[in-house]
Amino acid sequence: VVWGLYFARDNLRENSQPNLGGLASARRVGRYIGVHVLGFSAFLGGYNALQCSLEHTFGNNSWLTPITAGATLGAMASCVLPTRPTGQGIALGAIGTALTCFGVQRMMQQQTPTARAHAER
């Protein structure tokens, strides 16, 4: 929701219509936020489903799991963008998403033992 709100103002400013009333503007912002929330939810759902199935192949603590899941979903997400997908754009989306997913998973794995030890005190 925060992502949609932040980028909605720039999108609406670029595509502004001078005679658009307050209610119509609110509908456009709501639609814009809704699309972003649905897209992000679909991405996370697909990532979790793919990651769970890959854990059976690579194992629970394998570094290949988040990279493979992130690269696959990043490439798929790059293909459905409103702009025309190019090979370079798809590759950059796959690499960026793979690195992000790997980094987030590693940070979460490092935080888990510390949080458990702190909670046991």
mmCIF file of N, CA and C in Angstrom:
data_model
loop_
_atom_site.group_PDB
_atom_site.id
_atom_site.type_symbol
_atom_site.label_atom_id
_atom_site.label_comp_id
_atom_site.label_asym_id
_atom_site.label_seq_id
_atom_site.Cartn_x
_atom_site.Cartn_y
_atom_site.Cartn_z
ATOM 1 N N VAL A 1 0.836 -1.188 0.000
ATOM 2 C CA VAL A 1 0.000 0.000 0.000
ATOM 3 C C VAL A 1 0.882 1.252 0.000
ATOM 4 N N VAL A 2 1.950 1.231 0.813
ATOM 5 C CA VAL A 2 2.847 2.389 0.872
ATOM 6 C C VAL A 2 3.514 2.606 -0.484
ATOM 7 N N TRP A 3 3.930 1.511 -1.126
ATOM 8 C CA TRP A 3 4.547 1.598 -2.449
ATOM 9 C C TRP A 3 3.579 2.254 -3.431
ATOM 10 N N GLY A 4 2.336 1.794 -3.431
ATOM 11 C CA GLY A 4 1.336 2.349 -4.330
ATOM 12 C C GLY A 4 1.050 3.812 -4.056
ATOM 13 N N LEU A 5 0.969 4.177 -2.777
ATOM 14 C CA LEU A 5 0.735 5.584 -2.443
ATOM 15 C C LEU A 5 1.893 6.468 -2.880
ATOM 16 N N TYR A 6 3.109 5.983 -2.682
ATOM 17 C CA TYR A 6 4.275 6.790 -3.036
ATOM 18 C C TYR A 6 4.333 7.046 -4.542
ATOM 19 N N PHE A 7 4.134 5.992 -5.333
ATOM 20 C CA PHE A 7 4.247 6.145 -6.777
ATOM 21 C C PHE A 7 2.966 6.643 -7.433
ATOM 22 N N ALA A 8 1.848 6.582 -6.729
ATOM 23 C CA ALA A 8 0.589 7.063 -7.301
ATOM 24 C C ALA A 8 0.643 8.558 -7.565
ATOM 25 N N ARG A 9 1.261 9.304 -6.674
ATOM 26 C CA ARG A 9 1.285 10.762 -6.867
ATOM 27 C C ARG A 9 2.070 11.138 -8.119
ATOM 28 N N ASP A 10 3.202 10.447 -8.378
ATOM 29 C CA ASP A 10 3.968 10.755 -9.585
ATOM 30 C C ASP A 10 3.210 10.336 -10.838
ATOM 31 N N ASN A 11 2.581 9.174 -10.777
ATOM 32 C CA ASN A 11 1.826 8.687 -11.927
ATOM 33 C C ASN A 11 0.645 9.607 -12.226
ATOM 34 N N LEU A 12 -0.052 10.038 -11.204
ATOM 35 C CA LEU A 12 -1.199 10.914 -11.416
ATOM 36 C C LEU A 12 -0.765 12.302 -11.886
ATOM 37 N N ARG A 13 0.379 12.746 -11.411
ATOM 38 C CA ARG A 13 0.883 14.051 -11.832
ATOM 39 C C ARG A 13 1.243 14.026 -13.315
ATOM 40 N N GLU A 14 1.861 12.906 -13.773
ATOM 41 C CA GLU A 14 2.231 12.800 -15.175
ATOM 42 C C GLU A 14 1.007 12.680 -16.076
ATOM 43 N N ASN A 15 -0.010 11.976 -15.620
ATOM 44 C CA ASN A 15 -1.208 11.733 -16.425
ATOM 45 C C ASN A 15 -2.383 12.576 -15.954
ATOM 46 N N SER A 16 -2.111 13.756 -15.452
ATOM 47 C CA SER A 16 -3.180 14.561 -14.873
ATOM 48 C C SER A 16 -4.127 15.086 -15.952
ATOM 49 N N GLN A 17 -5.386 15.158 -15.560
ATOM 50 C CA GLN A 17 -6.418 15.724 -16.420
ATOM 51 C C GLN A 17 -6.985 16.929 -15.676
ATOM 52 N N PRO A 18 -7.009 18.076 -16.296
ATOM 53 C CA PRO A 18 -7.382 19.297 -15.575
ATOM 54 C C PRO A 18 -8.806 19.293 -15.026
ATOM 55 N N ASN A 19 -9.742 18.625 -15.658
ATOM 56 C CA ASN A 19 -11.139 18.667 -15.223
ATOM 57 C C ASN A 19 -11.520 17.467 -14.348
ATOM 58 N N LEU A 20 -10.552 16.767 -13.829
ATOM 59 C CA LEU A 20 -10.825 15.587 -13.012
ATOM 60 C C LEU A 20 -11.169 16.026 -11.592
ATOM 61 N N GLY A 21 -12.337 15.601 -11.090
ATOM 62 C CA GLY A 21 -12.774 15.987 -9.755
ATOM 63 C C GLY A 21 -12.092 15.188 -8.666
ATOM 64 N N GLY A 22 -12.397 15.525 -7.421
ATOM 65 C CA GLY A 22 -11.774 14.875 -6.279
ATOM 66 C C GLY A 22 -12.120 13.403 -6.162
ATOM 67 N N LEU A 23 -13.386 13.055 -6.402
ATOM 68 C CA LEU A 23 -13.806 11.660 -6.302
ATOM 69 C C LEU A 23 -13.174 10.816 -7.402
ATOM 70 N N ALA A 24 -13.089 11.348 -8.594
ATOM 71 C CA ALA A 24 -12.458 10.630 -9.704
ATOM 72 C C ALA A 24 -10.968 10.435 -9.445
ATOM 73 N N SER A 25 -10.333 11.448 -8.870
ATOM 74 C CA SER A 25 -8.909 11.318 -8.522
ATOM 75 C C SER A 25 -8.716 10.257 -7.449
ATOM 76 N N ALA A 26 -9.607 10.228 -6.469
ATOM 77 C CA ALA A 26 -9.515 9.219 -5.414
ATOM 78 C C ALA A 26 -9.699 7.817 -5.983
ATOM 79 N N ARG A 27 -10.602 7.667 -6.945
ATOM 80 C CA ARG A 27 -10.786 6.356 -7.586
ATOM 81 C C ARG A 27 -9.534 5.929 -8.333
ATOM 82 N N ARG A 28 -8.903 6.866 -9.023
ATOM 83 C CA ARG A 28 -7.672 6.530 -9.757
ATOM 84 C C ARG A 28 -6.559 6.115 -8.805
ATOM 85 N N VAL A 29 -6.431 6.819 -7.691
ATOM 86 C CA VAL A 29 -5.415 6.454 -6.700
ATOM 87 C C VAL A 29 -5.736 5.083 -6.123
ATOM 88 N N GLY A 30 -6.997 4.840 -5.795
ATOM 89 C CA GLY A 30 -7.397 3.541 -5.251
ATOM 90 C C GLY A 30 -7.139 2.407 -6.222
ATOM 91 N N ARG A 31 -7.442 2.627 -7.482
ATOM 92 C CA ARG A 31 -7.199 1.607 -8.505
ATOM 93 C C ARG A 31 -5.700 1.360 -8.654
ATOM 94 N N TYR A 32 -4.923 2.419 -8.649
ATOM 95 C CA TYR A 32 -3.471 2.300 -8.780
ATOM 96 C C TYR A 32 -2.876 1.520 -7.608
ATOM 97 N N ILE A 33 -3.315 1.842 -6.404
ATOM 98 C CA ILE A 33 -2.831 1.127 -5.211
ATOM 99 C C ILE A 33 -3.276 -0.321 -5.259
ATOM 100 N N GLY A 34 -4.522 -0.570 -5.641
ATOM 101 C CA GLY A 34 -5.033 -1.937 -5.712
ATOM 102 C C GLY A 34 -4.245 -2.809 -6.674
ATOM 103 N N VAL A 35 -3.882 -2.251 -7.814
ATOM 104 C CA VAL A 35 -3.097 -3.009 -8.787
ATOM 105 C C VAL A 35 -1.733 -3.362 -8.209
ATOM 106 N N HIS A 36 -1.103 -2.425 -7.514
ATOM 107 C CA HIS A 36 0.201 -2.704 -6.921
ATOM 108 C C HIS A 36 0.104 -3.739 -5.804
ATOM 109 N N VAL A 37 -0.921 -3.647 -4.983
ATOM 110 C CA VAL A 37 -1.094 -4.616 -3.898
ATOM 111 C C VAL A 37 -1.339 -6.009 -4.467
ATOM 112 N N LEU A 38 -2.179 -6.123 -5.478
ATOM 113 C CA LEU A 38 -2.438 -7.426 -6.094
ATOM 114 C C LEU A 38 -1.189 -7.989 -6.764
ATOM 115 N N GLY A 39 -0.442 -7.146 -7.446
ATOM 116 C CA GLY A 39 0.784 -7.605 -8.088
ATOM 117 C C GLY A 39 1.810 -8.081 -7.087
ATOM 118 N N PHE A 40 1.985 -7.332 -6.015
ATOM 119 C CA PHE A 40 2.952 -7.728 -4.991
ATOM 120 C C PHE A 40 2.507 -9.005 -4.288
ATOM 121 N N SER A 41 1.224 -9.134 -4.020
ATOM 122 C CA SER A 41 0.695 -10.347 -3.386
ATOM 123 C C SER A 41 0.866 -11.559 -4.293
ATOM 124 N N ALA A 42 0.617 -11.380 -5.569
ATOM 125 C CA ALA A 42 0.795 -12.494 -6.517
ATOM 126 C C ALA A 42 2.262 -12.900 -6.599
ATOM 127 N N PHE A 43 3.155 -11.903 -6.583
ATOM 128 C CA PHE A 43 4.579 -12.223 -6.615
ATOM 129 C C PHE A 43 4.993 -13.009 -5.375
ATOM 130 N N LEU A 44 4.581 -12.534 -4.201
ATOM 131 C CA LEU A 44 4.968 -13.230 -2.966
ATOM 132 C C LEU A 44 4.359 -14.626 -2.887
ATOM 133 N N GLY A 45 3.118 -14.776 -3.329
ATOM 134 C CA GLY A 45 2.497 -16.095 -3.335
ATOM 135 C C GLY A 45 3.218 -17.052 -4.269
ATOM 136 N N GLY A 46 3.555 -16.575 -5.454
ATOM 137 C CA GLY A 46 4.301 -17.405 -6.399
ATOM 138 C C GLY A 46 5.689 -17.733 -5.895
ATOM 139 N N TYR A 47 6.341 -16.761 -5.267
ATOM 140 C CA TYR A 47 7.685 -17.006 -4.733
ATOM 141 C C TYR A 47 7.635 -18.056 -3.634
ATOM 142 N N ASN A 48 6.686 -17.938 -2.719
ATOM 143 C CA ASN A 48 6.596 -18.917 -1.635
ATOM 144 C C ASN A 48 6.268 -20.307 -2.148
ATOM 145 N N ALA A 49 5.369 -20.420 -3.123
ATOM 146 C CA ALA A 49 5.036 -21.727 -3.684
ATOM 147 C C ALA A 49 6.246 -22.342 -4.381
ATOM 148 N N LEU A 50 6.953 -21.548 -5.165
ATOM 149 C CA LEU A 50 8.123 -22.050 -5.868
ATOM 150 C C LEU A 50 9.245 -22.392 -4.893
ATOM 151 N N GLN A 51 9.427 -21.566 -3.876
ATOM 152 C CA GLN A 51 10.479 -21.831 -2.894
ATOM 153 C C GLN A 51 10.211 -23.124 -2.134
ATOM 154 N N CYS A 52 8.961 -23.361 -1.756
ATOM 155 C CA CYS A 52 8.632 -24.595 -1.037
ATOM 156 C C CYS A 52 8.882 -25.821 -1.906
ATOM 157 N N SER A 53 8.535 -25.735 -3.178
ATOM 158 C CA SER A 53 8.774 -26.891 -4.044
ATOM 159 C C SER A 53 10.266 -27.080 -4.310
ATOM 160 N N LEU A 54 11.028 -25.994 -4.373
ATOM 161 C CA LEU A 54 12.472 -26.114 -4.582
ATOM 162 C C LEU A 54 13.198 -26.611 -3.341
ATOM 163 N N GLU A 55 12.636 -26.374 -2.160
ATOM 164 C CA GLU A 55 13.272 -26.880 -0.942
ATOM 165 C C GLU A 55 13.315 -28.400 -0.937
ATOM 166 N N HIS A 56 12.349 -29.033 -1.576
ATOM 167 C CA HIS A 56 12.372 -30.493 -1.677
ATOM 168 C C HIS A 56 13.495 -30.954 -2.607
ATOM 169 N N THR A 57 13.852 -30.124 -3.575
ATOM 170 C CA THR A 57 14.915 -30.477 -4.518
ATOM 171 C C THR A 57 16.296 -30.139 -3.971
ATOM 172 N N PHE A 58 16.473 -28.913 -3.502
ATOM 173 C CA PHE A 58 17.788 -28.443 -3.084
ATOM 174 C C PHE A 58 18.042 -28.589 -1.589
ATOM 175 N N GLY A 59 17.013 -28.716 -0.786
ATOM 176 C CA GLY A 59 17.160 -28.770 0.667
ATOM 177 C C GLY A 59 16.746 -27.457 1.304
ATOM 178 N N ASN A 60 16.515 -27.503 2.615
ATOM 179 C CA ASN A 60 16.009 -26.321 3.330
ATOM 180 C C ASN A 60 17.009 -25.186 3.406
ATOM 181 N N ASN A 61 18.279 -25.478 3.587
ATOM 182 C CA ASN A 61 19.270 -24.416 3.798
ATOM 183 C C ASN A 61 20.152 -24.169 2.583
ATOM 184 N N SER A 62 19.714 -24.580 1.412
ATOM 185 C CA SER A 62 20.517 -24.392 0.213
ATOM 186 C C SER A 62 20.439 -22.944 -0.263
ATOM 187 N N TRP A 63 21.554 -22.422 -0.717
ATOM 188 C CA TRP A 63 21.567 -21.057 -1.229
ATOM 189 C C TRP A 63 20.971 -20.987 -2.630
ATOM 190 N N LEU A 64 20.805 -22.146 -3.292
ATOM 191 C CA LEU A 64 20.210 -22.164 -4.623
ATOM 192 C C LEU A 64 18.704 -21.926 -4.608
ATOM 193 N N THR A 65 18.056 -22.251 -3.491
ATOM 194 C CA THR A 65 16.601 -22.129 -3.429
ATOM 195 C C THR A 65 16.120 -20.695 -3.647
ATOM 196 N N PRO A 66 16.569 -19.703 -2.863
ATOM 197 C CA PRO A 66 16.058 -18.342 -3.092
ATOM 198 C C PRO A 66 16.527 -17.741 -4.412
ATOM 199 N N ILE A 67 17.722 -18.128 -4.873
ATOM 200 C CA ILE A 67 18.220 -17.581 -6.134
ATOM 201 C C ILE A 67 17.394 -18.093 -7.303
ATOM 202 N N THR A 68 17.111 -19.401 -7.316
ATOM 203 C CA THR A 68 16.333 -19.976 -8.411
ATOM 204 C C THR A 68 14.894 -19.458 -8.399
ATOM 205 N N ALA A 69 14.286 -19.421 -7.216
ATOM 206 C CA ALA A 69 12.908 -18.927 -7.116
ATOM 207 C C ALA A 69 12.837 -17.452 -7.491
ATOM 208 N N GLY A 70 13.778 -16.654 -7.007
ATOM 209 C CA GLY A 70 13.787 -15.229 -7.314
ATOM 210 C C GLY A 70 14.031 -14.950 -8.786
ATOM 211 N N ALA A 71 14.961 -15.684 -9.391
ATOM 212 C CA ALA A 71 15.252 -15.473 -10.810
ATOM 213 C C ALA A 71 14.058 -15.860 -11.673
ATOM 214 N N THR A 72 13.410 -16.959 -11.334
ATOM 215 C CA THR A 72 12.257 -17.400 -12.118
ATOM 216 C C THR A 72 11.116 -16.394 -12.026
ATOM 217 N N LEU A 73 10.781 -15.974 -10.806
ATOM 218 C CA LEU A 73 9.678 -15.024 -10.647
ATOM 219 C C LEU A 73 10.046 -13.641 -11.163
ATOM 220 N N GLY A 74 11.302 -13.248 -11.040
ATOM 221 C CA GLY A 74 11.735 -11.958 -11.575
ATOM 222 C C GLY A 74 11.634 -11.908 -13.090
ATOM 223 N N ALA A 75 12.004 -13.006 -13.751
ATOM 224 C CA ALA A 75 11.885 -13.065 -15.207
ATOM 225 C C ALA A 75 10.417 -13.044 -15.628
ATOM 226 N N MET A 76 9.575 -13.781 -14.891
ATOM 227 C CA MET A 76 8.152 -13.800 -15.214
ATOM 228 C C MET A 76 7.518 -12.428 -14.997
ATOM 229 N N ALA A 77 7.886 -11.769 -13.903
ATOM 230 C CA ALA A 77 7.338 -10.442 -13.621
ATOM 231 C C ALA A 77 7.802 -9.427 -14.665
ATOM 232 N N SER A 78 9.025 -9.569 -15.154
ATOM 233 C CA SER A 78 9.526 -8.655 -16.183
ATOM 234 C C SER A 78 8.782 -8.827 -17.498
ATOM 235 N N CYS A 79 8.257 -10.007 -17.731
ATOM 236 C CA CYS A 79 7.525 -10.265 -18.979
ATOM 237 C C CYS A 79 6.131 -9.657 -18.976
ATOM 238 N N VAL A 80 5.553 -9.425 -17.810
ATOM 239 C CA VAL A 80 4.183 -8.920 -17.757
ATOM 240 C C VAL A 80 4.109 -7.416 -17.458
ATOM 241 N N LEU A 81 5.236 -6.737 -17.482
ATOM 242 C CA LEU A 81 5.225 -5.292 -17.276
ATOM 243 C C LEU A 81 4.502 -4.615 -18.431
ATOM 244 N N PRO A 82 3.928 -3.433 -18.181
ATOM 245 C CA PRO A 82 3.200 -2.745 -19.250
ATOM 246 C C PRO A 82 4.079 -2.349 -20.430
ATOM 247 N N THR A 83 5.364 -2.170 -20.204
ATOM 248 C CA THR A 83 6.265 -1.840 -21.305
ATOM 249 C C THR A 83 6.623 -3.123 -22.054
ATOM 250 N N ARG A 84 7.081 -2.979 -23.257
ATOM 251 C CA ARG A 84 7.433 -4.156 -24.056
ATOM 252 C C ARG A 84 8.680 -4.812 -23.475
ATOM 253 N N PRO A 85 8.601 -6.110 -23.113
ATOM 254 C CA PRO A 85 9.762 -6.764 -22.506
ATOM 255 C C PRO A 85 10.871 -7.007 -23.534
ATOM 256 N N THR A 86 12.084 -6.748 -23.101
ATOM 257 C CA THR A 86 13.256 -7.034 -23.927
ATOM 258 C C THR A 86 14.083 -8.100 -23.221
ATOM 259 N N GLY A 87 14.972 -8.723 -23.943
ATOM 260 C CA GLY A 87 15.832 -9.745 -23.349
ATOM 261 C C GLY A 87 16.676 -9.186 -22.213
ATOM 262 N N GLN A 88 17.189 -7.990 -22.403
ATOM 263 C CA GLN A 88 18.005 -7.351 -21.373
ATOM 264 C C GLN A 88 17.162 -7.020 -20.144
ATOM 265 N N GLY A 89 15.945 -6.533 -20.353
ATOM 266 C CA GLY A 89 15.069 -6.205 -19.228
ATOM 267 C C GLY A 89 14.677 -7.436 -18.432
ATOM 268 N N ILE A 90 14.398 -8.523 -19.132
ATOM 269 C CA ILE A 90 14.038 -9.771 -18.452
ATOM 270 C C ILE A 90 15.228 -10.301 -17.664
ATOM 271 N N ALA A 91 16.420 -10.262 -18.271
ATOM 272 C CA ALA A 91 17.621 -10.739 -17.576
ATOM 273 C C ALA A 91 17.924 -9.886 -16.347
ATOM 274 N N LEU A 92 17.810 -8.565 -16.486
ATOM 275 C CA LEU A 92 18.063 -7.689 -15.339
ATOM 276 C C LEU A 92 17.027 -7.900 -14.237
ATOM 277 N N GLY A 93 15.769 -8.108 -14.614
ATOM 278 C CA GLY A 93 14.733 -8.399 -13.623
ATOM 279 C C GLY A 93 15.004 -9.690 -12.892
ATOM 280 N N ALA A 94 15.442 -10.710 -13.634
ATOM 281 C CA ALA A 94 15.743 -12.007 -13.018
ATOM 282 C C ALA A 94 16.935 -11.904 -12.076
ATOM 283 N N ILE A 95 17.988 -11.239 -12.508
ATOM 284 C CA ILE A 95 19.197 -11.117 -11.674
ATOM 285 C C ILE A 95 18.917 -10.266 -10.443
ATOM 286 N N GLY A 96 18.257 -9.140 -10.623
ATOM 287 C CA GLY A 96 17.954 -8.270 -9.485
ATOM 288 C C GLY A 96 17.063 -8.936 -8.455
ATOM 289 N N THR A 97 16.031 -9.632 -8.931
ATOM 290 C CA THR A 97 15.125 -10.302 -8.003
ATOM 291 C C THR A 97 15.813 -11.465 -7.320
ATOM 292 N N ALA A 98 16.653 -12.201 -8.049
ATOM 293 C CA ALA A 98 17.374 -13.323 -7.442
ATOM 294 C C ALA A 98 18.297 -12.840 -6.328
ATOM 295 N N LEU A 99 19.032 -11.765 -6.583
ATOM 296 C CA LEU A 99 19.939 -11.238 -5.558
ATOM 297 C C LEU A 99 19.181 -10.684 -4.360
ATOM 298 N N THR A 100 18.063 -10.020 -4.618
ATOM 299 C CA THR A 100 17.259 -9.488 -3.523
ATOM 300 C C THR A 100 16.689 -10.614 -2.663
ATOM 301 N N CYS A 101 16.123 -11.630 -3.312
ATOM 302 C CA CYS A 101 15.552 -12.756 -2.556
ATOM 303 C C CYS A 101 16.623 -13.493 -1.766
ATOM 304 N N PHE A 102 17.805 -13.670 -2.369
ATOM 305 C CA PHE A 102 18.901 -14.328 -1.657
ATOM 306 C C PHE A 102 19.324 -13.507 -0.446
ATOM 307 N N GLY A 103 19.473 -12.198 -0.616
ATOM 308 C CA GLY A 103 19.883 -11.339 0.495
ATOM 309 C C GLY A 103 18.862 -11.317 1.620
ATOM 310 N N VAL A 104 17.587 -11.225 1.276
ATOM 311 C CA VAL A 104 16.544 -11.200 2.306
ATOM 312 C C VAL A 104 16.503 -12.523 3.061
ATOM 313 N N GLN A 105 16.605 -13.632 2.333
ATOM 314 C CA GLN A 105 16.572 -14.931 3.017
ATOM 315 C C GLN A 105 17.772 -15.105 3.937
ATOM 316 N N ARG A 106 18.942 -14.683 3.505
ATOM 317 C CA ARG A 106 20.134 -14.803 4.363
ATOM 318 C C ARG A 106 20.005 -13.912 5.599
ATOM 319 N N MET A 107 19.468 -12.722 5.446
ATOM 320 C CA MET A 107 19.275 -11.852 6.610
ATOM 321 C C MET A 107 18.278 -12.474 7.582
ATOM 322 N N MET A 108 17.227 -13.085 7.061
ATOM 323 C CA MET A 108 16.228 -13.711 7.926
ATOM 324 C C MET A 108 16.826 -14.918 8.655
ATOM 325 N N GLN A 109 17.679 -15.679 7.978
ATOM 326 C CA GLN A 109 18.294 -16.838 8.625
ATOM 327 C C GLN A 109 19.269 -16.413 9.704
ATOM 328 N N GLN A 110 19.931 -15.289 9.532
ATOM 329 C CA GLN A 110 20.853 -14.804 10.551
ATOM 330 C C GLN A 110 20.108 -14.235 11.747
ATOM 331 N N GLN A 111 18.940 -13.651 11.537
ATOM 332 C CA GLN A 111 18.167 -13.067 12.627
ATOM 333 C C GLN A 111 17.460 -14.120 13.461
ATOM 334 N N THR A 112 17.113 -15.248 12.883
ATOM 335 C CA THR A 112 16.315 -16.253 13.576
ATOM 336 C C THR A 112 16.994 -16.800 14.834
ATOM 337 N N PRO A 113 18.261 -17.249 14.811
ATOM 338 C CA PRO A 113 18.866 -17.754 16.044
ATOM 339 C C PRO A 113 18.981 -16.688 17.133
ATOM 340 N N THR A 114 19.280 -15.469 16.772
ATOM 341 C CA THR A 114 19.404 -14.389 17.737
ATOM 342 C C THR A 114 18.049 -14.113 18.398
ATOM 343 N N ALA A 115 17.021 -14.078 17.602
ATOM 344 C CA ALA A 115 15.683 -13.806 18.144
ATOM 345 C C ALA A 115 15.241 -14.940 19.073
ATOM 346 N N ARG A 116 15.554 -16.183 18.715
ATOM 347 C CA ARG A 116 15.193 -17.313 19.591
ATOM 348 C C ARG A 116 15.958 -17.245 20.913
ATOM 349 N N ALA A 117 17.257 -16.949 20.847
ATOM 350 C CA ALA A 117 18.056 -16.896 22.074
ATOM 351 C C ALA A 117 17.585 -15.761 22.972
ATOM 352 N N HIS A 118 17.213 -14.639 22.372
ATOM 353 C CA HIS A 118 16.728 -13.503 23.150
ATOM 354 C C HIS A 118 15.362 -13.815 23.776
ATOM 355 N N ALA A 119 14.521 -14.539 23.063
ATOM 356 C CA ALA A 119 13.181 -14.870 23.568
ATOM 357 C C ALA A 119 13.250 -15.893 24.705
ATOM 358 N N GLU A 120 14.280 -16.730 24.718
ATOM 359 C CA GLU A 120 14.403 -17.759 25.760
ATOM 360 C C GLU A 120 14.876 -17.174 27.075
ATOM 361 N N ARG A 121 15.412 -15.995 27.082
ATOM 362 C CA ARG A 121 15.944 -15.393 28.312
ATOM 363 C C ARG A 121 14.864 -14.982 29.248
#
